[in-house]
């Protein structure tokens, strides 16, 4: 189960993934108490968070693959633009 220790950030795909359903978020100020915070989460709740994470895995992988594809298109377009500029300059 993911344990998120970062204040004030937006997580990837936060607009479509409900992170609290499969992760634990701990404030940076509470890091010294992290062991006791995590021990306080009982085995049934850990199992539930892990199951929800597994349910989301396919969705997360699909979004990641979509992002990888978009990154490839952007890189290809950047290379094309650079080639065009070089041709114009020559």
mmCIF file of C-alpha atoms in Angstrom:
data_model
loop_
_atom_site.group_PDB
_atom_site.id
_atom_site.type_symbol
_atom_site.label_atom_id
_atom_site.label_comp_id
_atom_site.label_asym_id
_atom_site.label_seq_id
_atom_site.Cartn_x
_atom_site.Cartn_y
_atom_site.Cartn_z
ATOM 1 C CA UNK A 1 0.000 0.000 0.000
ATOM 2 C CA UNK A 2 1.406 3.387 -0.924
ATOM 3 C CA UNK A 3 2.337 5.702 1.920
ATOM 4 C CA UNK A 4 2.448 9.288 0.679
ATOM 5 C CA UNK A 5 4.575 11.689 2.709
ATOM 6 C CA UNK A 6 4.464 14.995 0.866
ATOM 7 C CA UNK A 7 2.441 18.015 1.776
ATOM 8 C CA UNK A 8 0.712 20.181 -0.796
ATOM 9 C CA UNK A 9 1.294 18.197 -3.965
ATOM 10 C CA UNK A 10 -1.100 16.974 -6.596
ATOM 11 C CA UNK A 11 -0.575 13.306 -7.292
ATOM 12 C CA UNK A 12 -0.545 11.843 -10.803
ATOM 13 C CA UNK A 13 -4.070 11.292 -12.135
ATOM 14 C CA UNK A 14 -5.522 12.637 -8.877
ATOM 15 C CA UNK A 15 -8.496 13.924 -10.833
ATOM 16 C CA UNK A 16 -9.530 10.341 -11.678
ATOM 17 C CA UNK A 17 -7.961 8.214 -8.933
ATOM 18 C CA UNK A 18 -9.291 8.455 -5.396
ATOM 19 C CA UNK A 19 -5.973 7.960 -3.576
ATOM 20 C CA UNK A 20 -7.435 7.747 -0.054
ATOM 21 C CA UNK A 21 -9.236 4.557 -1.088
ATOM 22 C CA UNK A 22 -5.947 2.680 -1.626
ATOM 23 C CA UNK A 23 -3.191 4.653 0.115
ATOM 24 C CA UNK A 24 -2.220 6.333 3.346
ATOM 25 C CA UNK A 25 -1.209 9.979 3.426
ATOM 26 C CA UNK A 26 0.966 11.253 6.267
ATOM 27 C CA UNK A 27 1.842 14.890 6.835
ATOM 28 C CA UNK A 28 5.531 15.724 6.666
ATOM 29 C CA UNK A 29 5.366 17.029 10.234
ATOM 30 C CA UNK A 30 4.158 13.582 11.351
ATOM 31 C CA UNK A 31 7.110 11.646 9.913
ATOM 32 C CA UNK A 32 8.654 11.108 13.383
ATOM 33 C CA UNK A 33 5.452 9.247 14.332
ATOM 34 C CA UNK A 34 5.332 7.270 11.069
ATOM 35 C CA UNK A 35 6.061 3.860 12.627
ATOM 36 C CA UNK A 36 3.268 4.238 15.169
ATOM 37 C CA UNK A 37 0.892 5.653 12.532
ATOM 38 C CA UNK A 38 1.472 2.645 10.302
ATOM 39 C CA UNK A 39 1.240 0.166 13.200
ATOM 40 C CA UNK A 40 -2.152 1.660 14.071
ATOM 41 C CA UNK A 41 -3.535 0.518 10.709
ATOM 42 C CA UNK A 42 -4.984 -2.893 11.382
ATOM 43 C CA UNK A 43 -4.442 -5.925 9.127
ATOM 44 C CA UNK A 44 -8.034 -5.833 7.791
ATOM 45 C CA UNK A 45 -7.625 -2.214 6.685
ATOM 46 C CA UNK A 46 -4.207 -2.956 5.148
ATOM 47 C CA UNK A 47 -5.735 -5.863 3.228
ATOM 48 C CA UNK A 48 -8.570 -3.616 2.043
ATOM 49 C CA UNK A 49 -6.164 -0.900 0.854
ATOM 50 C CA UNK A 50 -4.039 -3.503 -0.929
ATOM 51 C CA UNK A 51 -7.101 -4.999 -2.624
ATOM 52 C CA UNK A 52 -8.251 -1.572 -3.798
ATOM 53 C CA UNK A 53 -4.765 -0.831 -5.112
ATOM 54 C CA UNK A 54 -4.817 -4.108 -7.052
ATOM 55 C CA UNK A 55 -8.215 -3.130 -8.481
ATOM 56 C CA UNK A 56 -6.759 0.172 -9.671
ATOM 57 C CA UNK A 57 -3.546 -1.332 -11.091
ATOM 58 C CA UNK A 58 -5.024 -1.949 -14.563
ATOM 59 C CA UNK A 59 -6.433 1.576 -14.663
ATOM 60 C CA UNK A 60 -3.115 3.073 -13.507
ATOM 61 C CA UNK A 61 -1.162 1.077 -16.099
ATOM 62 C CA UNK A 62 -3.520 2.175 -18.872
ATOM 63 C CA UNK A 63 -3.061 5.826 -17.905
ATOM 64 C CA UNK A 64 0.710 5.380 -17.684
ATOM 65 C CA UNK A 65 0.807 3.764 -21.125
ATOM 66 C CA UNK A 66 -1.293 6.629 -22.504
ATOM 67 C CA UNK A 67 1.159 9.140 -21.000
ATOM 68 C CA UNK A 68 4.126 7.212 -22.474
ATOM 69 C CA UNK A 69 2.471 7.316 -25.899
ATOM 70 C CA UNK A 70 1.867 11.064 -25.600
ATOM 71 C CA UNK A 71 5.501 11.572 -24.552
ATOM 72 C CA UNK A 72 6.671 9.634 -27.621
ATOM 73 C CA UNK A 73 4.511 11.784 -29.907
ATOM 74 C CA UNK A 74 5.844 14.966 -28.296
ATOM 75 C CA UNK A 75 9.468 13.796 -28.681
ATOM 76 C CA UNK A 76 8.863 12.834 -32.309
ATOM 77 C CA UNK A 77 7.265 16.216 -33.013
ATOM 78 C CA UNK A 78 10.170 18.008 -31.319
ATOM 79 C CA UNK A 79 12.631 16.097 -33.503
ATOM 80 C CA UNK A 80 10.641 16.941 -36.633
ATOM 81 C CA UNK A 81 10.569 20.633 -35.727
ATOM 82 C CA UNK A 82 14.330 20.625 -35.079
ATOM 83 C CA UNK A 83 14.915 18.942 -38.457
ATOM 84 C CA UNK A 84 12.703 21.513 -40.191
ATOM 85 C CA UNK A 85 14.524 24.395 -38.527
ATOM 86 C CA UNK A 86 17.868 22.932 -39.541
ATOM 87 C CA UNK A 87 16.684 22.605 -43.147
ATOM 88 C CA UNK A 88 15.485 26.227 -43.155
ATOM 89 C CA UNK A 89 18.766 27.458 -41.660
ATOM 90 C CA UNK A 90 20.857 25.531 -44.205
#
